[in-house]
Coordinates of C-alpha atoms and ligand atoms in Angstrom, one line a residue:
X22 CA 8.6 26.8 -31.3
X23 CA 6.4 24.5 -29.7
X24 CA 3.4 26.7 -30.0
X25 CA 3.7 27.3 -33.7
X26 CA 3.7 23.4 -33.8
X27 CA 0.6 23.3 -32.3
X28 CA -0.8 26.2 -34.2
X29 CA 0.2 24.6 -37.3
X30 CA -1.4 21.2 -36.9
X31 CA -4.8 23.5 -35.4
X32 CA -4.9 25.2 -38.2
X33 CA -5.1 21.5 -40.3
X34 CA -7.6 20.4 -38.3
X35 CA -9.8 23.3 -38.8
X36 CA -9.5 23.2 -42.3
X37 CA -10.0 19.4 -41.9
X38 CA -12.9 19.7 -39.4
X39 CA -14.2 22.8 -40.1
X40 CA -14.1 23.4 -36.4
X41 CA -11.6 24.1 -33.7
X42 CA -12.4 26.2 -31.3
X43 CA -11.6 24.6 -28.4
X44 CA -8.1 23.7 -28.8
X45 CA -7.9 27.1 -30.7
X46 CA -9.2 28.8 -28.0
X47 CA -6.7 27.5 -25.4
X48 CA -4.0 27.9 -27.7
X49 CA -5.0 31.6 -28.1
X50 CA -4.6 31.7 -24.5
X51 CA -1.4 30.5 -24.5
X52 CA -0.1 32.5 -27.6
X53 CA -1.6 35.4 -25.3
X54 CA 0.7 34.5 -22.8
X55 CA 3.7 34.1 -24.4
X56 CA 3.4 37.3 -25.7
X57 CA 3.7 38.7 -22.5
X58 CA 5.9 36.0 -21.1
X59 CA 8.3 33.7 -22.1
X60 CA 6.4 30.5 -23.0
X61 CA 9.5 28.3 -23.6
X62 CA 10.2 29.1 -20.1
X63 CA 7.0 28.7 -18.6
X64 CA 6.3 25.4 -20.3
X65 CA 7.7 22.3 -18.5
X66 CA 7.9 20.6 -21.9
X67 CA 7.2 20.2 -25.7
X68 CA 6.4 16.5 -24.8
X69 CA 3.9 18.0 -22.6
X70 CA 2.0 20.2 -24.8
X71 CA 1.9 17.9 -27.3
X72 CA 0.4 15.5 -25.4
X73 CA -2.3 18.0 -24.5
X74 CA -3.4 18.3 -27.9
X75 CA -3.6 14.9 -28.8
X76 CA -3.7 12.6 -25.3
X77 CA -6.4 10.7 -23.4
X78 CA -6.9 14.7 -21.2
X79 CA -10.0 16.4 -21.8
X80 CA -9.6 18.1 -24.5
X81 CA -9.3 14.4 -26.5
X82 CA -13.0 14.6 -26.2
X83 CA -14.2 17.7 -28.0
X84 CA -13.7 16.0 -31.7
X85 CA -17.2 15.6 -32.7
X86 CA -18.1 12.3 -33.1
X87 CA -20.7 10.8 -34.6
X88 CA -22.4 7.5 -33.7
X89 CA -23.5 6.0 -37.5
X90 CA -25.7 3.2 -36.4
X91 CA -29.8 3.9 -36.2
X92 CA -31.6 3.1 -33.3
X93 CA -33.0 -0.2 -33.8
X94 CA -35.7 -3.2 -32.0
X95 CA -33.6 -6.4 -31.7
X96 CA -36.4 -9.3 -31.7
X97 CA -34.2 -11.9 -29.7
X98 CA -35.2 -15.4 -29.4
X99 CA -34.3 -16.5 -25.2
X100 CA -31.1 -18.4 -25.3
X101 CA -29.7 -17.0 -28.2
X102 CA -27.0 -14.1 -28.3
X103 CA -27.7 -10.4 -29.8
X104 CA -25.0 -7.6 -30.7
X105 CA -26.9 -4.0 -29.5
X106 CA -24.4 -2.1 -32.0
X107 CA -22.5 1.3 -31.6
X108 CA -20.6 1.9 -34.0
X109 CA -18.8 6.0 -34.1
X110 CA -16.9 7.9 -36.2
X111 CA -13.7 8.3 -36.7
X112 CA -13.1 4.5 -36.5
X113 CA -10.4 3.8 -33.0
X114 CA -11.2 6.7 -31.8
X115 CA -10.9 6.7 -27.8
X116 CA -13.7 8.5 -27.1
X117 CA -15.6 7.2 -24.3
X118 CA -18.5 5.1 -25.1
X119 CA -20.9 4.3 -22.0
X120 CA -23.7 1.5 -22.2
X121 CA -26.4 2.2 -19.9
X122 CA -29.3 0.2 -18.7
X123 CA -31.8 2.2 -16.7
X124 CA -29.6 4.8 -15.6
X125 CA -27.1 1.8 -14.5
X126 CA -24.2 2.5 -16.0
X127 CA -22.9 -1.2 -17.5
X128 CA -19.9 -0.1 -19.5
X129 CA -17.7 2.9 -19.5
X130 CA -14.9 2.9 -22.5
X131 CA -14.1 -1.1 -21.5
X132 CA -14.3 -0.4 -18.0
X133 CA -17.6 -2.5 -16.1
X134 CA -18.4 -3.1 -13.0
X135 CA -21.0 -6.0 -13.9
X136 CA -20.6 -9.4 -12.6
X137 CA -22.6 -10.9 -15.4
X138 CA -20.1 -12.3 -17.7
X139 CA -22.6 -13.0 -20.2
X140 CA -22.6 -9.3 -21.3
X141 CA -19.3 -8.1 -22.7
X142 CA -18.5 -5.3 -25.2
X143 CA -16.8 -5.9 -29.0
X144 CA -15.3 -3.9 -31.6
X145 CA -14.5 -2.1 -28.5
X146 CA -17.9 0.2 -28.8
X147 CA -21.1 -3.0 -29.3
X148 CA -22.2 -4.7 -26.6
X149 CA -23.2 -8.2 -26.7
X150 CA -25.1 -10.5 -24.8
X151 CA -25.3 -14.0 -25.0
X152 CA -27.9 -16.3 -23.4
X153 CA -30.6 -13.9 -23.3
X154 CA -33.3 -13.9 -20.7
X155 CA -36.9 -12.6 -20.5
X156 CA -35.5 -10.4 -18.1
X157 CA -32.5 -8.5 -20.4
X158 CA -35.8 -7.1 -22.3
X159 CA -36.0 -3.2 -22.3
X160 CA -33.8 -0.3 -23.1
X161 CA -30.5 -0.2 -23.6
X162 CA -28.4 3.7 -24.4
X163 CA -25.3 3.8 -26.1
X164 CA -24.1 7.6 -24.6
X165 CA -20.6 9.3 -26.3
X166 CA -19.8 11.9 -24.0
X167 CA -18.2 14.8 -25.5
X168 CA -19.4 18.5 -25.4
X169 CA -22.2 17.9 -27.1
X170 CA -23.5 14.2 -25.8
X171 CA -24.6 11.7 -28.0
X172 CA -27.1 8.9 -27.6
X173 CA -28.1 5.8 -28.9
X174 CA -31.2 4.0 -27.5
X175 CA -31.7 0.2 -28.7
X176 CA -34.8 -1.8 -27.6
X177 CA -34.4 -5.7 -26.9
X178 CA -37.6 -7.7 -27.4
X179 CA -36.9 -11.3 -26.1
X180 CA -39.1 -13.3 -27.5
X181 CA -40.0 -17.3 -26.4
X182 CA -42.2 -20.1 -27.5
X183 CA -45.2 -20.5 -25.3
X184 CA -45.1 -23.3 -22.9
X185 CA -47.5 -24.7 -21.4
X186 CA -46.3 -25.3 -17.6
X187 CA -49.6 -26.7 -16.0
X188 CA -52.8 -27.6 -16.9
X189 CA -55.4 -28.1 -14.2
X190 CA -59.1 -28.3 -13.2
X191 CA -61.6 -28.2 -10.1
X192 CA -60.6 -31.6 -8.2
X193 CA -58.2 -33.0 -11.1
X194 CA -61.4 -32.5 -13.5
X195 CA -63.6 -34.2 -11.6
X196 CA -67.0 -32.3 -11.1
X197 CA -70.0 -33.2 -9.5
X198 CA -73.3 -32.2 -12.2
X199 CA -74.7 -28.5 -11.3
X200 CA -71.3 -27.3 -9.4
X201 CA -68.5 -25.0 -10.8
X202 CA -65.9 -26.0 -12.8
X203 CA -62.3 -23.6 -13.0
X204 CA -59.7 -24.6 -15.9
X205 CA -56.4 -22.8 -15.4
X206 CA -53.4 -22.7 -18.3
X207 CA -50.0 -21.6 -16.4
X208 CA -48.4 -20.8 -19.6
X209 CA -45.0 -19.0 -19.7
X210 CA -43.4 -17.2 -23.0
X211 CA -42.5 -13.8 -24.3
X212 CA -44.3 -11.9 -25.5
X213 CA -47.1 -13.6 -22.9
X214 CA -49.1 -15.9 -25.2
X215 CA -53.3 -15.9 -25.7
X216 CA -54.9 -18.4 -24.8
X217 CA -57.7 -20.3 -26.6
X218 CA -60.0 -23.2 -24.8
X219 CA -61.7 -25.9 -26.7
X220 CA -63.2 -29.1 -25.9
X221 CA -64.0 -32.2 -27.4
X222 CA -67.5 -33.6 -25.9
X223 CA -67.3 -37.1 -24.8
X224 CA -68.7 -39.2 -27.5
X225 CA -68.1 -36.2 -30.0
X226 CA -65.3 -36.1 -32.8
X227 CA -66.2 -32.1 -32.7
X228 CA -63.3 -29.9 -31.0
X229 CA -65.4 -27.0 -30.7
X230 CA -63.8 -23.6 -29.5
X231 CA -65.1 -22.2 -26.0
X232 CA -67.2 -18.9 -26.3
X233 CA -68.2 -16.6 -24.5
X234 CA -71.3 -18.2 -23.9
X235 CA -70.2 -21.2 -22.0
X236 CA -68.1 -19.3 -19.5
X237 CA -66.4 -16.8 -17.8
X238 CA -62.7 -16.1 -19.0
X239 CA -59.9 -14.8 -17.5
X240 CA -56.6 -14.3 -18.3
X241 CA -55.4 -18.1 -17.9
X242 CA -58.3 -19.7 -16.8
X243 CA -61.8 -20.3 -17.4
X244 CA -64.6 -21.3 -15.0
X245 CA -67.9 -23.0 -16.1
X246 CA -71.0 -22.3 -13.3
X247 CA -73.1 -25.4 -13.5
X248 CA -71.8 -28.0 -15.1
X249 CA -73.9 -30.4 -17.0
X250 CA -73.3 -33.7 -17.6
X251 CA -72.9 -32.9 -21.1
X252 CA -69.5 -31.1 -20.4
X253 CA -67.7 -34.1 -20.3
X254 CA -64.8 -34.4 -22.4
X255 CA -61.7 -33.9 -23.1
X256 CA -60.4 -29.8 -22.9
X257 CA -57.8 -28.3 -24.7
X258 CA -55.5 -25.3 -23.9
X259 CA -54.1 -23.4 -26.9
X260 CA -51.4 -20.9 -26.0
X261 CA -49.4 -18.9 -29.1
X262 CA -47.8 -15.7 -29.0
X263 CA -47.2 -15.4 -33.1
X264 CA -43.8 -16.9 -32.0
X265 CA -44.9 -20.8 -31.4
X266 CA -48.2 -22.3 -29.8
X267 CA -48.2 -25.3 -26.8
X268 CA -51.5 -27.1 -26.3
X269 CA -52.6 -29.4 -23.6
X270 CA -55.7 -31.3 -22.3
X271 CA -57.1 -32.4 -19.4
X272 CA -60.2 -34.7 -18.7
X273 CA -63.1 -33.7 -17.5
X274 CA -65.7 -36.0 -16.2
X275 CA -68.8 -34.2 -14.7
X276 CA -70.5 -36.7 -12.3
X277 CA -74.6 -37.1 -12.0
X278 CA -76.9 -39.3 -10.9
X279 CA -78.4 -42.0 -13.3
X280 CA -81.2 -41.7 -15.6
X281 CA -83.2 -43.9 -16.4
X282 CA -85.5 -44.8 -19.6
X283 CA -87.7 -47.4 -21.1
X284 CA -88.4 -48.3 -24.3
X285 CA -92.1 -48.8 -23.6
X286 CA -94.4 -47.6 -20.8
X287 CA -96.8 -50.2 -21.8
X288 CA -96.4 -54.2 -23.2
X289 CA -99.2 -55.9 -24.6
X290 CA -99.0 -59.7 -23.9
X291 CA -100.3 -63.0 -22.9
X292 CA -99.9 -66.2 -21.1
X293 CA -96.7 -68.2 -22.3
X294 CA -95.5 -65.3 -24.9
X295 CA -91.6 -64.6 -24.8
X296 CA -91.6 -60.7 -24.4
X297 CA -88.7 -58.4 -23.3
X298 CA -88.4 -55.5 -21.7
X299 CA -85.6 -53.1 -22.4
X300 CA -84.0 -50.2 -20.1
X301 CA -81.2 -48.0 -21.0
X302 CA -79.7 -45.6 -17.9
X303 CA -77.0 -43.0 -18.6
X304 CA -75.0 -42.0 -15.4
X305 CA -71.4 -41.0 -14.5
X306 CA -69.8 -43.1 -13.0
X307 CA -72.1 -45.8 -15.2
X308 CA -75.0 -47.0 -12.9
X309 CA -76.0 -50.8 -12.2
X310 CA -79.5 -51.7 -13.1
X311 CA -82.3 -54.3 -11.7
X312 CA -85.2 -54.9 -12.6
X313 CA -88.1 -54.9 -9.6
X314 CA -91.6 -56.8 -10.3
X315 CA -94.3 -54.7 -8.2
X316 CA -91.4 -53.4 -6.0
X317 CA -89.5 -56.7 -5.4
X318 CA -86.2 -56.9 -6.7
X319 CA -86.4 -60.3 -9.5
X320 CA -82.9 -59.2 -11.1
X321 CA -79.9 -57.7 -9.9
X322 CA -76.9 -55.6 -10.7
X323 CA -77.1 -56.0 -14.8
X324 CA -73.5 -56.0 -16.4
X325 CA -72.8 -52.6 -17.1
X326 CA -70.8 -52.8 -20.2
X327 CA -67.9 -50.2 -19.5
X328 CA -70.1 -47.7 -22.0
X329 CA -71.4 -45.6 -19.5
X330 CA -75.2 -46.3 -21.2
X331 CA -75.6 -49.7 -19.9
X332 CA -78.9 -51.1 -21.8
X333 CA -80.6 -54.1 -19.5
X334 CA -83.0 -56.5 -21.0
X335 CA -85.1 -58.2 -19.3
X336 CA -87.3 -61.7 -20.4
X337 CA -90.9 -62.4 -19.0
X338 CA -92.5 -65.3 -20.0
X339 CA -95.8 -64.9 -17.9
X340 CA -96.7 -68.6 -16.5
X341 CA -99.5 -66.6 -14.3
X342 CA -102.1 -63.6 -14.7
X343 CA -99.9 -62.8 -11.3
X344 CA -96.8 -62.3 -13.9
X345 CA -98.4 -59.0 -15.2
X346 CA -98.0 -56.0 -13.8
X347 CA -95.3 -53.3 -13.1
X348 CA -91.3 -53.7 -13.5
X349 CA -89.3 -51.3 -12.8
X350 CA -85.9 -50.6 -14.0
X351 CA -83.7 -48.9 -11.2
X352 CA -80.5 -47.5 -12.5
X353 CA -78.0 -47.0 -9.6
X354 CA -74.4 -45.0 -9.1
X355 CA -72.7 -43.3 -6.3
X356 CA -74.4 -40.0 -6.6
X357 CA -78.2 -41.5 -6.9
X358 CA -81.0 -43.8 -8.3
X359 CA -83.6 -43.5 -10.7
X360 CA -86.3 -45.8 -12.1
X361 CA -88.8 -46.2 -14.6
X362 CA -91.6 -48.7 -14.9
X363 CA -93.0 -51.1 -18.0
X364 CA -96.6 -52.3 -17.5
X365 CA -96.9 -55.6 -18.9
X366 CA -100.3 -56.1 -20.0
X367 CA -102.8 -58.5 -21.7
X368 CA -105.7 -55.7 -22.0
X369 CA -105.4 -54.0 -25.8
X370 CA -102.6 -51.2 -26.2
X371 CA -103.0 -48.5 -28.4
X372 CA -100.1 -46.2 -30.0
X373 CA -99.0 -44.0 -32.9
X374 CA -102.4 -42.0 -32.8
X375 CA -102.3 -39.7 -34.9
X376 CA -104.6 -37.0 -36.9
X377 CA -104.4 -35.6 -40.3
X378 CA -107.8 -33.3 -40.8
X379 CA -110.6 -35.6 -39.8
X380 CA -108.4 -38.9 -40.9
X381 CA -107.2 -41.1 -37.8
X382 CA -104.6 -43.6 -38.0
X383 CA -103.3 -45.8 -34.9
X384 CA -101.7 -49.1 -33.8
X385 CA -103.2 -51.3 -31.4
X386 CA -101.1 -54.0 -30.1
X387 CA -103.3 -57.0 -28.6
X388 CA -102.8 -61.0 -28.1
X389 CA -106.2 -61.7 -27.3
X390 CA -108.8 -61.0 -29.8
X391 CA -109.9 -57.3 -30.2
X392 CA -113.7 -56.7 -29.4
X393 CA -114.5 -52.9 -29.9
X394 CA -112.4 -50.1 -31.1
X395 CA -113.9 -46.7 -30.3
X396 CA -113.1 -43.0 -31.1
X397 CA -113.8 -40.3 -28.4
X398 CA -114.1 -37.1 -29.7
X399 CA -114.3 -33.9 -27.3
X400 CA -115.1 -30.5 -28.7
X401 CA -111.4 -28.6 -28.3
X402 CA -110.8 -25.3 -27.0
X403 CA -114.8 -24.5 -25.3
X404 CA -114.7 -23.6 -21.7
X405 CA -114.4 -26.9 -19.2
X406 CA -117.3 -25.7 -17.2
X407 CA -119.7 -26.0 -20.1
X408 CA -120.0 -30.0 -19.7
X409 CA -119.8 -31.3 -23.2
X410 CA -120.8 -35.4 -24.5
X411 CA -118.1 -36.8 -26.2
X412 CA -118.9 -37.9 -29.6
X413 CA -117.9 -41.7 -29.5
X414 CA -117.6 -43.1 -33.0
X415 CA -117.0 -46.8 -32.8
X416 CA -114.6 -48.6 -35.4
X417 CA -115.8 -51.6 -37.1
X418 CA -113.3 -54.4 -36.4
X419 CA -110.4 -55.3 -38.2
X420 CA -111.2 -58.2 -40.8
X421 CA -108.1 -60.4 -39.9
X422 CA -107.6 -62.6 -36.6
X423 CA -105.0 -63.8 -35.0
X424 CA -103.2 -60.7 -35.3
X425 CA -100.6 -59.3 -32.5
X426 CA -100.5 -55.6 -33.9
X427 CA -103.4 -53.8 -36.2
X428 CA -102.6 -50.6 -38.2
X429 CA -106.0 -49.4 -38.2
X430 CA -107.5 -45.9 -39.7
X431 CA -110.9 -43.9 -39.7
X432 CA -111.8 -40.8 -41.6
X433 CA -114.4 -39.0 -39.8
X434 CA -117.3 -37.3 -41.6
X435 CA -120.2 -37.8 -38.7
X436 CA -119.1 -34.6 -36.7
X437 CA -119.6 -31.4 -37.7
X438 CA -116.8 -28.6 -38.8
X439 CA -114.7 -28.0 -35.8
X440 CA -111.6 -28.8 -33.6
X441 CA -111.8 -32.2 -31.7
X442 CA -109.7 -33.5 -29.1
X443 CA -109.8 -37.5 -29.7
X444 CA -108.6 -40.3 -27.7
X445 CA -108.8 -44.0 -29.3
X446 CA -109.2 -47.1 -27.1
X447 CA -109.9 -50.6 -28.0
X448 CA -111.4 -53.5 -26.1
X449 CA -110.6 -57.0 -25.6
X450 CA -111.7 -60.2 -22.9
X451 CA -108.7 -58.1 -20.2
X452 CA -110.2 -55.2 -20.7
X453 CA -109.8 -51.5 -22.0
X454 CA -106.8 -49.9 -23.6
X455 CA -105.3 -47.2 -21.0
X456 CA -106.1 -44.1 -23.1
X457 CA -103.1 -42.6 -24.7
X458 CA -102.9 -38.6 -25.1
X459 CA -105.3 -37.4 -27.0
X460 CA -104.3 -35.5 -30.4
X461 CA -105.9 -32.7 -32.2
X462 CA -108.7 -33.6 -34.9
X463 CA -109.0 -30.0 -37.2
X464 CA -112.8 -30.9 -39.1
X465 CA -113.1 -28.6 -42.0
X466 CA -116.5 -28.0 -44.0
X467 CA -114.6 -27.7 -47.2
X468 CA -112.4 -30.6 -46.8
X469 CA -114.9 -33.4 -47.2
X470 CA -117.0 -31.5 -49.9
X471 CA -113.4 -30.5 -52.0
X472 CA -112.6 -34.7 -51.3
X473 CA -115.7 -35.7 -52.9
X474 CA -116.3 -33.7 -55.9
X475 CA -112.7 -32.6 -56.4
X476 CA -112.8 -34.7 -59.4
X477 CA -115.9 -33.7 -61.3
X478 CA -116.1 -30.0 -59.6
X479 CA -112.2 -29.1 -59.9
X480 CA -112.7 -27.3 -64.2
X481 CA -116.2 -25.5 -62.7
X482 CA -113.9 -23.6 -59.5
X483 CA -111.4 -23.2 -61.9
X484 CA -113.4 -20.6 -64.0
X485 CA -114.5 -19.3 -61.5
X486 CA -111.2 -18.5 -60.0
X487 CA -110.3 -17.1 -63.4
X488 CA -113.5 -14.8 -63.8
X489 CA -112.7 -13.3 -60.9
X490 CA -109.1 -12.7 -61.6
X491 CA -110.6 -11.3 -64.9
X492 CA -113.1 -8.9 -63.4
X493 CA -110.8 -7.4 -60.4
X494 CA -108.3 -6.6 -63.3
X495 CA -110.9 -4.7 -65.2
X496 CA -111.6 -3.3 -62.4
X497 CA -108.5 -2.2 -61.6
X498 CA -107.9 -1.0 -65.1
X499 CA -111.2 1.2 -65.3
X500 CA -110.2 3.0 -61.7
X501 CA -106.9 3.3 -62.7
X502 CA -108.3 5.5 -66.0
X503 CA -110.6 8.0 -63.8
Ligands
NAG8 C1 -40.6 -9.2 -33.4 O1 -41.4 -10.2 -32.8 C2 -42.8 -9.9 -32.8 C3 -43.4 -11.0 -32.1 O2 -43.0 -12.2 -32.5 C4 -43.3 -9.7 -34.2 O3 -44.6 -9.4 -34.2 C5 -42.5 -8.6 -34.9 O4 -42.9 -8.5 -36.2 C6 -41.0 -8.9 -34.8 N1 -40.3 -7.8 -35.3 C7 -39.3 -7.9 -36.1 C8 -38.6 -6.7 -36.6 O5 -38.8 -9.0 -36.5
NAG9 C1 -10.6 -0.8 -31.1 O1 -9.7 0.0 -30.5 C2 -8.3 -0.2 -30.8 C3 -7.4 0.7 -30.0 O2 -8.0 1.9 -29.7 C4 -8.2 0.0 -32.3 O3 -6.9 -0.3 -32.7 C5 -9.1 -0.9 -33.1 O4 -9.1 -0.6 -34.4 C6 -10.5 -0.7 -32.6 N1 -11.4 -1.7 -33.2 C7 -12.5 -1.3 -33.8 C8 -13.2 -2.5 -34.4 O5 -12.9 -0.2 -33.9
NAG10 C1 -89.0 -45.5 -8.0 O1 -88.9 -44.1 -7.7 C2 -90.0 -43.6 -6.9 C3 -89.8 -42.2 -6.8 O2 -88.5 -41.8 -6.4 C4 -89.9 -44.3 -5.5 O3 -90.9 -43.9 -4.7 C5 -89.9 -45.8 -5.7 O4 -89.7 -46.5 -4.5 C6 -88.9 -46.3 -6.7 N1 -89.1 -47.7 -7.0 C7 -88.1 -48.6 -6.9 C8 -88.5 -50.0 -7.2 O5 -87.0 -48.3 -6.5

């Protein structure tokens, strides 16, 4: 009786799934049995066999269940709470459900033997957990174990915002000119973040990216080999992982030794005339400057503004021939000392020389009267050992007096075609100018005959150019025809 129960509700079930085997099977068995013995009497009870069929036992198992969700990448922000889903069919079915983590077995049906309460299963077959971590990232396998085993596989991503943890440099960004300099980003987030350098040049409203160029990268740091002073400025980490970006900066100050510069190698002046003499240095940390007259000091430790160019000037009236001579502006700082010299003078100074074809123009700058001006002209480019005259071409004098500065120009058309090196000097009661570089006179044959008849000459050249332009087409033409 209780066997053609369980026949009975078989044979439902395999019109309802289709499948039965199992259960069939074992009920063949015991049909088998019966027919040799007396099931009723073998049986301890219905209750029994029922429970067989449809109880937690093995058999329970072998319904084929299907797990509906798709495997699927959870993108999970850290701190936030995901639901790694698992949902089968039939719905409240007891099947056993595991959860598995690397072969570590997390849940099995709603039994667990983890201690970390932050993980906990719902709807009796999803697993959830709440304040993720970098660390919970990876897979995670939902496994139904019947006959045929099923399984799941999720992936967590965890994803967090960059952040910027420290940001350092080569003795806290100090750097001494010429010595290496190493910039590390500790940077933390998930996935790991790029990082981009910049920097900002002191002085500079630029933030220009760092290339490959102007260092060596690694994965968090970068190191610049011989830093110049130039590389001072402010530097900037960038870190972004397509979730968020940080940024930070840091200050780098590249130390050097001063330098120094005048404005003018050489004054012009005389006796009782206000002139001053100006200096600029550049160091880091900013130098101090003096001011030495033929190597005694006359004028310490000028005010260095804070702007790490301090600019000194200094103001000679000379009471004596004696107050002429050499100063010298020496720029001082912790890593060194430079100088540069002024001469002040009364003899004639000469600048701005320069050549344009055989034209010369110049500046001389003289308080006293001027008595000669002279051009020197040296044949350029023929071997030294060949001794060659200069050509000297004297300048008539300047029409005005009284002057300080002359702007004074010659065209030359004494020397023949050629290239010159000349060197212009002028002459008063102190003395000679101190000869300033030469530059480059180019003489051309053409250029003084094309300057003096270019007016009446310029129609005549012009037909020829044309005729000739005529007759090399015709020629062209006629070859062209053969
Ligand atoms: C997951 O996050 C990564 C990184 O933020 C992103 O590139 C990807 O598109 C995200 N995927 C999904 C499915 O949201
Ligand atoms: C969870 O299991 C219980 C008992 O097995 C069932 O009653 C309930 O419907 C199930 N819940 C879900 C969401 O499947
Ligand atoms: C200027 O520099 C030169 C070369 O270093 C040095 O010999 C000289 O003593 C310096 N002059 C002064 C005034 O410091």
């Amino acid at each position: 009786m209780a066997a053609r129960t369980v026949w009975m509700l078989c044979a439902l079930l395999v019109l309802l799934l289709n499948e039965c085997s199992s259960v069939n099977g074992h009920v063949v068995e015991k049909r088998e049995a019966s027919d040799e013995y007396d099931f009723m009497g073998d049986d301890p009870s219905d209750d029994d066999t029922l429970n067989d069929a449809y109880g937690e036992g093995e058999e329970g198992n072998t319904e084929n269940i299907v797990i509906v969700t798709k495997p699927q990448v959870y993108n999970v922000s850290a701190g936030s709470t995901v639901i790694l889903e698992c949902n089968v069919e039939p719905k409240g079915n007891s099947a056993v459900v595991q959860w598995l983590r690397n072969d570590n077995i997390y849940f099995l049906g709603s039994m667990t033997t983890l201690t970390d309460h932050r993980i906990k299963l719902v709807h009796n077959t999803s697993m959830a957990i709440s304040n993720v971590t970098p660390s919970d990232e990876g897979e995670y396998k939902c496994v139904v174990t019947q006959k045929k085993p099923l399984t799941l596989t999720h992936r967590v991503v965890v994803t967090s915002k960059p952040n910027i943890l420290d940001l350092s440099a080569t003795n806290n960004g100090r750097v001494h000119e010429g010595n290496r300099l190493v910039l590390n980003c500790d940077v933390s987030g998930s996935p790991p973040p790029k990082i981009v350098w910049s920097r900002q040049r002191k002085g500079s409203h630029d933030n220009e990216r760092l290339l490959e160029t102007d260092g060596v990268f690694s994965l968090n740091s970068v190191t610049i080999e011989h830093v110049k002073p130039e590389h001072s400025g402010t530097y900037y980490c960038y870190a972004f992982n397509g979730v968020a970006a940080d940024t930070r900066d840091i200050q780098i100050t590249v130390l050097y030794k001063p330098r120094v510069h005048v404005h003018r190698q050489e004054t012009n002046t005389a006796l009782n005339v206000r002139t001053e003499l100006q200096c600029s240095a550049h160091g880091e940390p900013a130098p101090y400057l003096s001011w030495y007259k033929d190597n005694q000091l006359i004028n310490e430790g000028v005010i260095n503004d804070d702007s790490h160019t301090p600019l000194s000037t200094l103001v000679v009236v000379p009471k004596s021939d004696s107050d002429f001579g050499t100063y010298t502006c020496v720029a001082i700082n912790s890593h060194g000392r430079h100088n540069s010299s002024v001469e002040l003078v009364q003899r004639p100074v000469v600048e701005d020389v320069e050549a344009d074809g055989a034209k010369v123009a110049w500046k001389v700058h003289s308080h006293l009267p001027l008595e000669a001006v002279q051009i020197q002209a040296f044949p350029f480019g023929i071997d030294e050992s060949v001794s060659q005259n200069p050509s000297d071409i004297s300048v008539s004098l300047p029409q005005e007096s009284g002057l300080k500065l002359y702007e004074m120009s010659y065209e030359i058309s004494s020397l023949p075609a050629g290239k010159y090196e000349a060197i212009v000097k002028a002459k008063n009661s102190k003395g000679w100018s101190r000869e300033p570089k030469p530059v480059i006179l180019n003489i051309v044959e053409q250029s003084m005959y094309i300057q003096r008849s270019s007016v009446f000459r310029g129609a005549a050249s012009m037909v020829t150019g044309s005729t000739t332009l005529l007759l090399t087409t015709l020629t062209y033409l006629l070859v062209r025809k053969l």
